[in-house]
XYZ file of C-alpha atoms in Angstrom:
701
model
C 0.000 0.000 0.000
C 1.154 3.508 -0.766
C 0.207 7.055 0.219
C 1.151 10.202 -1.828
C 3.465 7.950 -3.863
C 5.325 6.742 -0.732
C 5.163 3.223 0.731
C 2.750 3.410 3.716
C 5.295 1.539 5.860
C 7.701 4.513 5.990
C 5.231 6.564 8.054
C 5.536 3.988 10.834
C 9.327 4.219 10.555
C 9.307 8.062 10.761
C 7.001 8.033 13.844
C 9.205 5.345 15.393
C 12.322 7.488 14.838
C 10.634 10.632 16.253
C 9.647 8.781 19.466
C 13.072 7.122 19.800
C 14.977 10.406 19.397
C 12.587 12.122 21.855
C 13.330 9.318 24.301
C 17.119 9.484 23.850
C 17.627 13.260 23.834
C 15.053 13.833 26.588
C 16.864 11.442 28.916
C 20.276 12.825 27.908
C 19.244 16.470 28.497
C 18.755 15.995 32.255
C 21.433 13.325 32.731
C 24.364 15.485 33.876
C 22.180 17.319 36.435
C 20.841 13.961 37.676
C 24.437 12.841 38.291
C 25.355 16.083 40.049
C 22.292 16.781 42.182
C 20.669 13.374 42.755
C 23.697 11.055 42.889
C 25.763 13.922 44.428
C 28.718 13.430 42.069
C 31.269 16.176 41.439
C 31.278 18.212 38.193
C 34.257 16.207 36.909
C 32.804 12.776 37.680
C 29.408 13.788 36.230
C 31.133 14.965 33.029
C 33.250 11.792 32.836
C 30.299 9.388 33.224
C 28.178 11.439 30.793
C 30.838 11.232 28.058
C 31.489 7.523 28.770
C 27.774 6.908 28.173
C 27.706 8.950 24.929
C 30.866 7.164 23.698
C 29.186 3.814 24.378
C 26.085 4.927 22.410
C 28.323 5.542 19.381
C 30.425 2.370 19.720
C 27.443 -0.020 19.749
C 26.218 0.843 16.177
C 29.007 -1.389 14.828
C 27.522 -4.251 16.880
C 24.013 -3.416 15.607
C 25.193 -3.382 11.982
C 26.945 -6.768 12.396
C 23.868 -8.405 14.013
C 21.494 -6.998 11.361
C 23.611 -7.754 8.274
C 25.005 -11.144 9.268
C 22.343 -12.743 11.426
C 18.914 -11.321 12.342
C 18.129 -8.842 9.569
C 17.222 -5.189 10.189
C 13.593 -5.705 11.303
C 14.279 -8.232 14.081
C 17.385 -6.314 15.233
C 15.303 -3.119 15.631
C 12.527 -4.957 17.541
C 14.786 -6.916 19.939
C 17.111 -3.997 20.704
C 14.144 -1.623 21.159
C 12.876 -3.961 23.908
C 16.316 -3.766 25.583
C 16.211 0.036 25.141
C 12.717 0.386 26.713
C 13.763 -1.726 29.721
C 16.864 0.497 30.118
C 14.758 3.688 30.132
C 12.357 2.166 32.694
C 15.294 1.157 34.943
C 16.642 4.757 34.756
C 13.260 6.079 35.845
C 13.130 3.657 38.805
C 16.749 4.482 39.774
C 15.784 8.145 40.285
C 12.927 7.456 42.735
C 14.168 8.996 45.959
C 11.683 7.115 48.179
C 13.126 3.786 46.997
C 15.766 3.858 49.763
C 14.725 6.910 51.825
C 13.488 4.892 54.826
C 13.889 7.706 57.372
C 12.016 10.186 55.104
C 14.678 12.895 55.442
C 14.595 13.756 51.720
C 17.855 12.069 50.679
C 18.444 8.406 49.710
C 19.812 6.236 52.561
C 21.585 3.897 50.148
C 22.945 5.849 47.165
C 24.829 2.789 45.854
C 21.469 1.112 44.972
C 20.546 4.150 42.833
C 24.027 4.196 41.241
C 23.855 0.456 40.420
C 20.401 0.817 38.827
C 21.534 3.921 36.877
C 24.581 2.109 35.477
C 22.462 -0.929 34.420
C 19.900 1.430 32.822
C 22.546 3.413 30.920
C 24.280 0.263 29.593
C 20.930 -1.108 28.306
C 20.085 2.276 26.708
C 23.523 2.463 25.029
C 23.045 -1.065 23.626
C 19.541 -0.204 22.414
C 20.031 3.247 20.904
C 23.404 2.386 19.358
C 22.286 -1.003 18.075
C 19.255 0.333 16.189
C 20.974 3.534 14.970
C 22.521 2.074 11.750
C 19.427 -0.079 11.038
C 16.432 2.303 11.115
C 17.442 4.714 8.323
C 18.703 1.853 6.123
C 15.485 -0.121 6.801
C 13.504 2.958 5.685
C 15.601 3.100 2.484
C 14.825 -0.605 1.824
C 11.069 0.150 1.570
C 11.456 1.949 -1.766
C 11.617 0.409 -5.237
C 14.550 1.180 -7.539
C 12.432 3.661 -9.567
C 11.536 5.694 -6.421
C 14.881 7.491 -6.130
C 13.215 10.919 -5.688
C 10.874 9.680 -2.930
C 13.745 7.900 -1.184
C 15.805 11.104 -1.154
C 12.828 13.065 0.261
C 12.266 10.331 2.879
C 15.786 10.929 4.258
C 15.027 14.671 4.588
C 11.766 13.903 6.473
C 13.664 11.324 8.541
C 16.314 13.880 9.660
C 13.573 16.437 10.325
C 11.858 13.912 12.652
C 15.197 13.418 14.473
C 15.561 17.171 15.080
C 11.872 17.586 15.987
C 12.119 14.773 18.556
C 15.358 16.211 19.929
C 13.975 19.774 20.123
C 10.670 18.877 21.814
C 12.252 16.543 24.363
C 14.974 19.062 25.285
C 12.231 21.612 26.035
C 9.847 19.230 27.834
C 12.028 16.967 30.032
C 13.785 19.865 31.865
C 10.310 21.276 32.689
C 9.305 17.865 34.085
C 12.575 17.664 36.053
C 11.978 21.097 37.587
C 8.621 19.945 39.071
C 8.563 18.660 42.633
C 7.302 15.150 43.375
C 7.719 12.394 45.940
C 5.749 10.392 48.495
C 7.417 11.423 51.768
C 9.527 14.406 50.731
C 9.323 16.615 47.671
C 12.275 16.373 45.270
C 13.146 17.481 41.748
C 11.053 15.118 39.613
C 13.716 12.990 37.883
C 11.407 9.889 37.825
C 9.018 11.842 35.586
C 11.847 13.327 33.470
C 13.115 9.760 32.793
C 9.641 8.135 32.843
C 8.214 10.129 29.906
C 11.135 9.158 27.588
C 10.626 5.523 28.732
C 6.919 5.744 27.796
C 7.789 7.229 24.384
C 10.275 4.434 23.739
C 7.496 1.921 24.454
C 5.214 3.831 22.012
C 8.036 3.810 19.435
C 8.323 -0.002 19.725
C 4.536 -0.565 19.496
C 4.199 1.725 16.421
C 7.082 -0.088 14.703
C 5.558 -3.541 15.363
C 2.067 -2.412 14.134
C 3.559 -1.737 10.677
C 5.164 -5.205 10.560
C 2.958 -6.699 7.806
C 3.599 -3.748 5.455
C 7.412 -3.785 5.615
C 9.631 -5.032 2.844
C 12.131 -7.136 4.807
C 15.438 -7.766 3.063
C 17.197 -10.969 4.126
C 20.631 -10.578 5.811
C 23.216 -10.481 3.011
C 26.341 -11.173 5.056
C 28.416 -8.301 6.320
C 30.692 -6.441 3.902
C 32.444 -4.944 6.958
C 33.754 -8.395 7.929
C 34.982 -8.944 4.345
C 36.849 -5.613 4.449
C 38.535 -6.521 7.761
C 39.496 -9.978 6.428
C 40.942 -8.436 3.251
C 43.026 -5.893 5.244
C 44.171 -8.610 7.673
C 45.247 -10.927 4.847
C 47.128 -8.106 3.034
C 49.086 -7.230 6.223
C 49.857 -10.918 6.943
C 50.901 -11.585 3.343
C 53.082 -8.447 3.210
C 54.785 -9.509 6.464
C 55.452 -13.014 5.079
C 57.041 -11.584 1.910
C 59.093 -8.852 3.540
C 62.501 -9.928 2.156
C 63.922 -7.926 -0.764
C 63.653 -10.782 -3.296
C 59.884 -10.148 -3.552
C 59.080 -7.172 -5.794
C 57.253 -4.240 -4.188
C 53.604 -3.713 -5.064
C 51.991 -0.386 -5.908
C 49.815 -0.361 -2.763
C 50.144 -2.480 0.379
C 46.547 -3.741 -0.097
C 47.615 -5.321 -3.417
C 49.199 -8.060 -1.280
C 45.647 -9.388 -0.775
C 45.264 -10.140 -4.513
C 46.257 -13.803 -4.037
C 43.020 -14.448 -2.143
C 40.570 -11.576 -2.857
C 39.212 -10.263 -6.153
C 40.327 -6.944 -7.604
C 36.919 -5.263 -7.042
C 36.998 -5.766 -3.251
C 40.628 -4.566 -3.053
C 39.889 -1.388 -5.079
C 36.784 -0.661 -2.980
C 38.687 -1.207 0.278
C 41.402 1.206 -0.918
C 38.737 3.867 -1.486
C 37.244 3.307 1.978
C 40.635 3.402 3.725
C 41.480 6.638 1.920
C 38.397 8.274 3.480
C 38.896 6.594 6.888
C 42.435 8.007 6.993
C 40.877 11.482 6.672
C 38.601 10.628 9.611
C 41.550 10.376 12.051
C 41.469 14.079 13.122
C 37.623 14.308 13.221
C 36.964 13.011 16.788
C 38.394 16.258 18.178
C 35.397 18.147 16.737
C 32.963 15.810 18.539
C 34.980 16.139 21.751
C 33.950 19.800 21.790
C 30.488 19.394 20.290
C 29.177 16.910 22.875
C 30.199 19.114 25.807
C 26.938 21.042 25.241
C 25.236 18.402 27.366
C 27.875 18.331 30.103
C 30.188 21.315 30.695
C 27.944 23.917 29.056
C 24.893 22.725 31.034
C 26.917 22.900 34.256
C 28.047 26.403 33.231
C 24.363 27.412 32.862
C 23.595 26.293 36.451
C 25.599 29.331 37.664
C 23.805 31.743 35.323
C 20.585 33.749 35.452
C 17.785 32.072 33.475
C 15.188 34.821 33.859
C 13.861 35.684 30.373
C 11.047 37.978 31.557
C 7.855 35.925 31.575
C 9.758 32.649 31.071
C 12.195 30.983 33.448
C 14.723 28.876 31.502
C 16.184 25.762 33.216
C 19.965 25.184 32.757
C 19.378 21.968 30.759
C 16.884 23.751 28.463
C 19.691 25.877 26.971
C 20.591 22.777 24.916
C 17.458 23.483 22.803
C 19.325 26.408 21.220
C 21.238 23.848 19.115
C 18.282 22.051 17.411
C 16.426 25.388 16.988
C 19.451 26.902 15.230
C 19.965 23.708 13.165
C 16.396 23.929 11.791
C 17.042 27.599 10.865
C 20.667 27.328 9.708
C 20.564 24.274 7.387
C 18.210 25.931 4.824
C 19.934 29.347 5.217
C 23.393 27.873 4.593
C 22.164 25.788 1.613
C 20.022 28.479 -0.018
C 21.990 31.666 0.763
C 25.552 31.194 2.040
C 26.825 28.460 -0.320
C 25.403 30.182 -3.479
C 27.029 33.477 -2.355
C 30.395 31.742 -1.929
C 29.942 30.179 -5.384
C 29.228 33.619 -6.885
C 32.483 34.906 -5.399
C 34.244 32.190 -7.493
C 35.568 30.451 -4.354
C 35.966 26.688 -4.726
C 34.440 25.672 -1.390
C 35.120 21.918 -1.502
C 33.594 19.545 1.094
C 36.925 19.212 2.930
C 37.335 22.998 3.087
C 33.826 23.245 4.550
C 34.781 20.714 7.232
C 37.935 22.685 8.058
C 35.817 25.841 8.523
C 33.450 23.814 10.747
C 36.344 22.846 13.023
C 37.523 26.454 13.168
C 34.030 27.643 14.195
C 33.793 25.010 16.960
C 37.174 26.153 18.261
C 35.901 29.770 18.344
C 32.740 28.572 20.166
C 34.946 27.315 23.005
C 36.841 30.606 23.119
C 33.422 32.297 23.533
C 32.513 29.760 26.270
C 35.794 30.564 28.076
C 35.036 34.325 27.960
C 31.559 33.702 29.433
C 33.061 31.423 32.106
C 35.512 34.169 33.177
C 32.520 36.478 33.766
C 30.618 33.716 35.623
C 33.657 33.014 37.845
C 33.723 36.659 38.951
C 30.233 36.204 40.449
C 31.046 32.936 42.269
C 31.682 33.172 46.025
C 35.109 32.196 47.359
C 34.729 29.450 49.947
C 37.367 28.750 52.642
C 40.159 26.255 51.980
C 40.832 23.358 54.410
C 42.973 25.394 56.847
C 40.834 28.535 56.686
C 37.657 29.821 58.329
C 35.342 32.569 57.114
C 33.420 34.846 59.479
C 30.652 37.325 58.763
C 29.440 39.775 61.443
C 25.880 41.178 61.755
C 25.195 43.963 64.270
C 21.705 43.166 65.612
C 21.735 45.992 68.188
C 20.947 49.710 68.044
C 24.476 50.755 69.185
C 27.565 50.969 66.998
C 29.838 47.950 67.374
C 33.539 47.212 66.921
C 34.919 43.690 66.533
C 38.661 43.038 66.889
C 39.926 39.704 65.587
C 42.757 38.725 67.915
C 45.714 38.543 67.975
C 45.555 41.829 65.994
C 44.410 40.288 62.710
C 41.626 42.690 61.743
C 39.181 45.254 63.154
C 35.699 46.042 61.793
C 33.289 48.850 62.749
C 29.542 48.425 62.237
C 26.575 50.788 62.570
C 23.197 49.477 63.753
C 21.817 46.636 61.567
C 24.957 46.702 59.460
C 26.806 43.553 58.348
C 30.168 42.643 56.823
C 31.043 40.332 53.937
C 32.714 37.042 54.816
C 36.285 37.590 56.049
C 38.838 34.802 55.619
C 41.283 33.850 58.411
C 43.809 31.094 58.898
C 41.972 28.907 61.439
C 45.092 28.267 63.531
C 45.900 31.996 63.900
C 42.475 33.280 65.025
C 42.205 32.876 68.801
C 39.474 35.229 70.023
C 37.178 38.169 69.258
C 37.050 41.396 71.289
C 33.528 42.844 70.863
C 32.838 46.460 71.899
C 29.290 47.895 71.706
C 28.039 50.991 73.536
C 29.761 51.011 76.949
C 30.117 47.215 77.023
C 32.914 44.969 75.852
C 33.262 41.187 75.722
C 36.118 38.815 74.909
C 34.808 35.787 72.982
C 37.166 32.838 72.463
C 36.940 31.014 69.100
C 37.088 27.302 68.461
C 36.471 27.052 64.739
C 36.756 24.156 62.259
C 38.789 24.603 59.077
C 37.044 24.890 55.729
C 33.829 26.314 57.247
C 31.831 29.548 57.234
C 30.351 31.187 60.344
C 28.049 34.135 61.009
C 28.174 35.941 64.337
C 25.295 38.188 65.329
C 26.073 40.684 68.142
C 23.635 42.580 70.305
C 24.109 44.870 73.303
C 21.264 43.949 75.697
C 20.454 44.930 79.278
C 22.486 41.936 80.491
C 25.516 42.847 78.335
C 26.748 41.827 74.899
C 25.163 38.621 73.536
C 27.031 36.941 70.649
C 24.885 34.682 68.408
C 27.083 32.107 66.639
C 25.612 30.541 63.485
C 27.306 27.649 61.722
C 26.791 28.224 57.968
C 26.931 24.692 56.571
C 26.902 25.934 52.964
C 30.080 25.508 50.934
C 28.676 25.703 47.415
C 26.204 27.686 45.352
C 22.571 26.569 45.843
C 21.521 23.920 43.329
C 20.019 24.709 39.932
C 19.425 28.416 40.542
C 17.412 27.891 43.771
C 17.799 30.164 46.823
C 18.804 29.328 50.381
C 16.922 31.353 52.995
C 17.141 31.428 56.799
C 15.731 33.745 59.476
C 17.142 35.324 62.657
C 14.612 36.334 65.326
C 15.791 39.723 66.660
C 12.692 40.192 68.853
C 12.476 39.616 72.627
C 9.888 36.805 72.219
C 9.371 33.556 70.337
C 7.875 33.826 66.848
C 6.607 31.435 64.153
C 7.860 32.090 60.601
C 6.695 30.913 57.165
C 7.747 32.035 53.695
C 5.490 31.055 50.804
C 4.584 27.432 51.574
C 7.770 26.742 53.555
C 7.605 26.746 57.350
C 10.744 27.767 59.243
C 9.234 26.669 62.535
C 9.289 28.342 65.912
C 12.243 30.685 66.587
C 13.221 31.727 70.097
C 14.693 35.173 70.720
C 18.151 35.684 69.165
C 18.106 32.291 67.466
C 18.227 31.320 63.792
C 16.462 28.772 61.591
C 18.313 26.367 59.311
C 18.661 27.265 55.639
C 15.736 26.116 53.466
C 15.878 25.688 49.700
C 13.314 27.785 47.808
C 12.681 28.130 44.078
C 14.737 30.936 42.531
C 13.660 34.114 40.800
C 10.475 34.920 42.643
C 8.993 37.015 45.447
C 7.269 35.292 48.374
C 5.087 36.331 51.259
C 6.988 36.301 54.594
C 4.614 35.751 57.509
C 5.416 35.794 61.243
C 3.077 35.098 64.141
C 4.177 37.436 66.982
C 2.216 37.260 70.267
C -0.857 35.946 68.364
C -0.593 38.846 65.854
C -0.039 37.972 62.201
C 2.527 40.217 60.516
C 3.558 39.855 56.888
C 5.574 41.464 54.115
C 6.325 40.608 50.466
C 9.981 39.671 50.151
C 12.485 41.172 47.753
C 13.057 39.269 44.495
C 16.078 37.118 45.279
C 17.319 36.278 41.781
C 18.833 32.818 41.194
C 21.466 30.813 43.079
C 21.721 33.118 46.114
C 21.648 32.661 49.906
C 20.200 35.219 52.351
C 19.896 35.626 56.094
C 16.719 37.611 56.871
C 16.620 39.391 60.242
C 13.127 39.926 61.693
C 13.249 43.198 63.654
C 9.664 44.026 64.473
C 6.115 44.620 63.284
C 4.437 47.971 62.657
C 0.720 47.923 61.819
C 0.790 44.231 60.751
C 3.717 45.007 58.404
C 6.832 43.008 59.165
C 10.124 44.887 59.508
C 12.938 42.782 57.972
C 16.582 43.301 56.958
C 18.297 41.213 54.251
C 21.903 40.076 54.584
C 23.381 38.528 51.410
C 25.406 35.377 52.182
C 25.932 34.197 48.586
C 25.322 36.649 45.715
C 22.770 35.643 43.037
C 23.743 34.589 39.513
C 24.129 37.818 37.583
C 25.524 36.640 34.225
C 22.502 36.003 31.982
C 22.056 32.672 30.171
C 21.545 34.631 26.928
C 25.350 35.104 26.929
C 25.588 31.397 26.039
C 23.765 31.994 22.731
C 26.908 33.215 20.815
C 28.821 30.028 21.719
C 25.824 27.871 20.698
C 25.519 29.854 17.444
C 29.200 29.349 16.545
C 29.063 25.642 17.416
C 25.847 25.096 15.429
C 27.307 26.881 12.367
C 30.326 24.609 12.788
C 28.045 21.553 12.966
C 26.111 22.562 9.818
C 29.238 22.907 7.665
C 31.084 20.010 9.336
C 28.566 17.268 10.082
C 26.164 17.604 7.136
C 29.085 17.997 4.695
C 31.014 15.128 6.301
C 28.153 12.666 5.800
C 27.628 13.875 2.223
C 31.363 13.600 1.485
C 31.533 10.068 2.953
C 28.615 8.958 0.788
C 30.037 10.521 -2.372
C 33.470 8.920 -1.866
C 32.277 5.424 -0.849
C 31.608 2.496 -3.189
C 27.891 1.630 -3.400
C 28.118 -1.494 -1.228
C 30.327 0.123 1.443
C 28.231 3.110 2.526
C 27.490 1.259 5.797
C 31.205 0.744 6.522
C 31.803 4.509 6.283
C 28.642 5.224 8.304
C 30.067 3.012 11.087
C 33.428 4.810 10.763
C 31.684 8.205 11.043
C 29.797 7.143 14.203
C 33.071 5.794 15.591
C 34.614 9.300 15.348
C 31.813 10.549 17.670
C 32.590 7.786 20.181
C 36.336 8.528 20.099
C 35.541 12.256 20.538
C 33.752 11.516 23.819
C 36.653 9.328 24.962
C 39.009 12.287 24.237
C 36.956 14.433 26.666
C 37.544 11.812 29.376
C 41.289 11.690 28.665
C 41.807 15.469 28.412
C 39.592 16.261 31.434
C 41.360 13.537 33.449
C 44.903 14.443 32.429
C 44.695 18.255 32.277
C 44.384 18.816 36.077
C 43.132 22.343 35.329
C 41.063 23.571 38.254
C 39.522 26.468 36.307
C 36.746 25.569 33.799
C 37.657 28.537 31.532
C 41.226 27.190 31.209
C 39.831 23.805 30.141
C 37.693 25.521 27.470
C 40.804 27.309 26.140
C 42.723 24.003 26.159
C 40.003 22.282 24.066
C 39.845 25.260 21.679
C 43.658 25.126 21.206
C 43.640 21.339 20.681
C 40.919 21.605 18.009
C 42.769 24.470 16.301
C 45.933 22.335 16.125
C 43.943 19.370 14.764
C 42.193 21.702 12.289
C 45.590 22.733 10.840
C 46.611 19.048 10.513
C 43.288 18.254 8.796
C 43.706 21.200 6.390
C 47.122 19.825 5.327
C 45.659 16.288 4.873
C 42.733 17.728 2.877
C 45.135 19.667 0.622
C 46.775 16.422 -0.532
C 43.507 14.480 -0.898
C 42.367 13.666 -4.444
C 38.622 13.234 -4.977
C 37.440 10.073 -6.737
C 34.145 9.127 -8.353
C 33.228 5.610 -7.113
C 30.685 5.167 -9.947
C 33.419 5.836 -12.516
C 35.805 3.405 -10.783
C 33.084 0.744 -10.563
C 32.145 1.271 -14.241
C 35.824 0.788 -15.126
C 35.909 -2.427 -13.071
C 32.737 -3.660 -14.821
C 34.390 -2.929 -18.179
C 37.555 -4.801 -17.151
C 35.510 -7.752 -15.871
C 33.583 -7.846 -19.161
C 36.839 -7.817 -21.159
C 38.315 -10.503 -18.886
C 35.143 -12.578 -19.251
C 35.305 -12.217 -23.050
C 39.007 -13.166 -23.018
C 38.247 -16.237 -20.899
C 35.347 -17.151 -23.209
C 37.579 -16.852 -26.291
C 40.303 -18.936 -24.647
C 37.703 -21.551 -23.635
C 36.307 -21.688 -27.195
C 39.850 -21.957 -28.672
C 40.581 -24.823 -26.278
C 37.317 -26.497 -27.354
C 38.317 -26.207 -31.022
C 41.749 -27.743 -30.354
C 40.174 -30.675 -28.478
C 37.630 -31.314 -31.262
C 40.448 -31.338 -33.899
C 42.238 -33.972 -31.911
């Protein structure tokens, strides 16, 4: 059956691909934040595991291609591996359920290793599934067309790639929104089970849709794998060359010609063409090493930025949508406007030159990322090192106050309700504080732990100076742009405080609540019950990623009197500053990736397109492995320095690639194959003539 001149079966394949890409990119969008905030891994470990997973997703296509071509056929391979894939997504969703091991209901898992084990199993199954079906689905779609449907087949591939980008774009918008919700049975958490559960459901839909179309598909039997033949041919040539390495054997034009004793000329010529392209692939992984950091390093960079776009609040992992949005815009613009303009200027913009420009643009994107990171770093608080302590002083009284840090380290003067920034001291040197307020003075000895922050509130009361020591157990920016808020009760009686829907409990005089995590970028109603009176005030807008201590001073006509003390400044660098780096990287991707695939197809013999497709996917896998090696070996503590390092490495590789491209000679596989056909015909005719001559001789005898 057909529809608009297309086989009806391809619509099932396109829907299947849309759902599968939604599932994959949706899960991947929130993955690095899941590692960091749920499993509590460091930035470096989160990045390392993320890139290991992506590398695995691009190594398994070779396995999928081997299974499909040599054993099961494309249809069965897609079905079986999709089942594995769906199970993997479901396991990921279960692994992120906080209540699974949170037996004491304190909001954090009691046994993180159970969640880690489930996550690892889930990710391995997903990598097997997504990688295994990757080389099969598009080729299976191509199989549905007849030989005279070349035009429709070409249009199918365009629709197919559009469905990939549509699935990627929608999921990168939707899953971060789901993740940002709060859910849980006993304690509310970021909703990772939903962010992983929806992709799992879509993968199940993808599988069901694909199976429904089963009776309509044209299923080509497995033909045996050309990839294995190529490997055998190369292996035999190397072995044979090694056996005949003495000088008495004449040299051959190409080292692959040593396989001619066992393999026919056609396979040897085709393998030469493939190896020529694969040699050019050697520098390419460096591009992917930078490209795939959108989902790791760039997302982590966005967590320290301001995502307030007026009416919309952008989540850090949603910034990844900039790439598919720009792709959908840039591909037609580049094809219809930029390339024709370059052609008009009489510039010979060959595919390899385009790829070189793509590398250059990706390198510039990382320079832009480094510049943004320098600005972000300026806004980050400096936390104390292991042997240091930080102290902040708040004057809660009406008198002026002086605090001397002994022995003669520093002196600060404060007016009423004034506060200092955090001051850093070597823990071993600071022995005591001499506090003077009004006519009173008090010597306060210190017994501080290294690597910690403290706040001391001081108040001159009728009974003398009262110091209020607060242990600030915060040594990092609040997660994902949230705010940390706590209250100090500066009234002579106990009060009850709530902010929005969060209760801070009952606070006795001159005591403080613990910090509570509140959603960033909004105002909330602060309410205090004081001697049965309800007093309230609308808070300031706190921005994103900040921490504040709010001092409650009194109540005038039901209006609460509060003072804000900033403990950690909010994110002030806007996420929009990431757009230039995304723009440069996407332009790089358009001229590099699209051209690279086109070039590979144009330079590959007809029966070896799959071999080069596997080689192309392998460059992506190696790129992700490079990130692991460079990030592990560089030992650079500053993220901006790592960005510069990657930019420099890609620039160096780009120069090497440009030199290799300069010496590359383009070939037309169709011409070469036509020549081989001609030679085979001639050889066949020669053999026929010889056979006939032999027959004549025999008959004469």
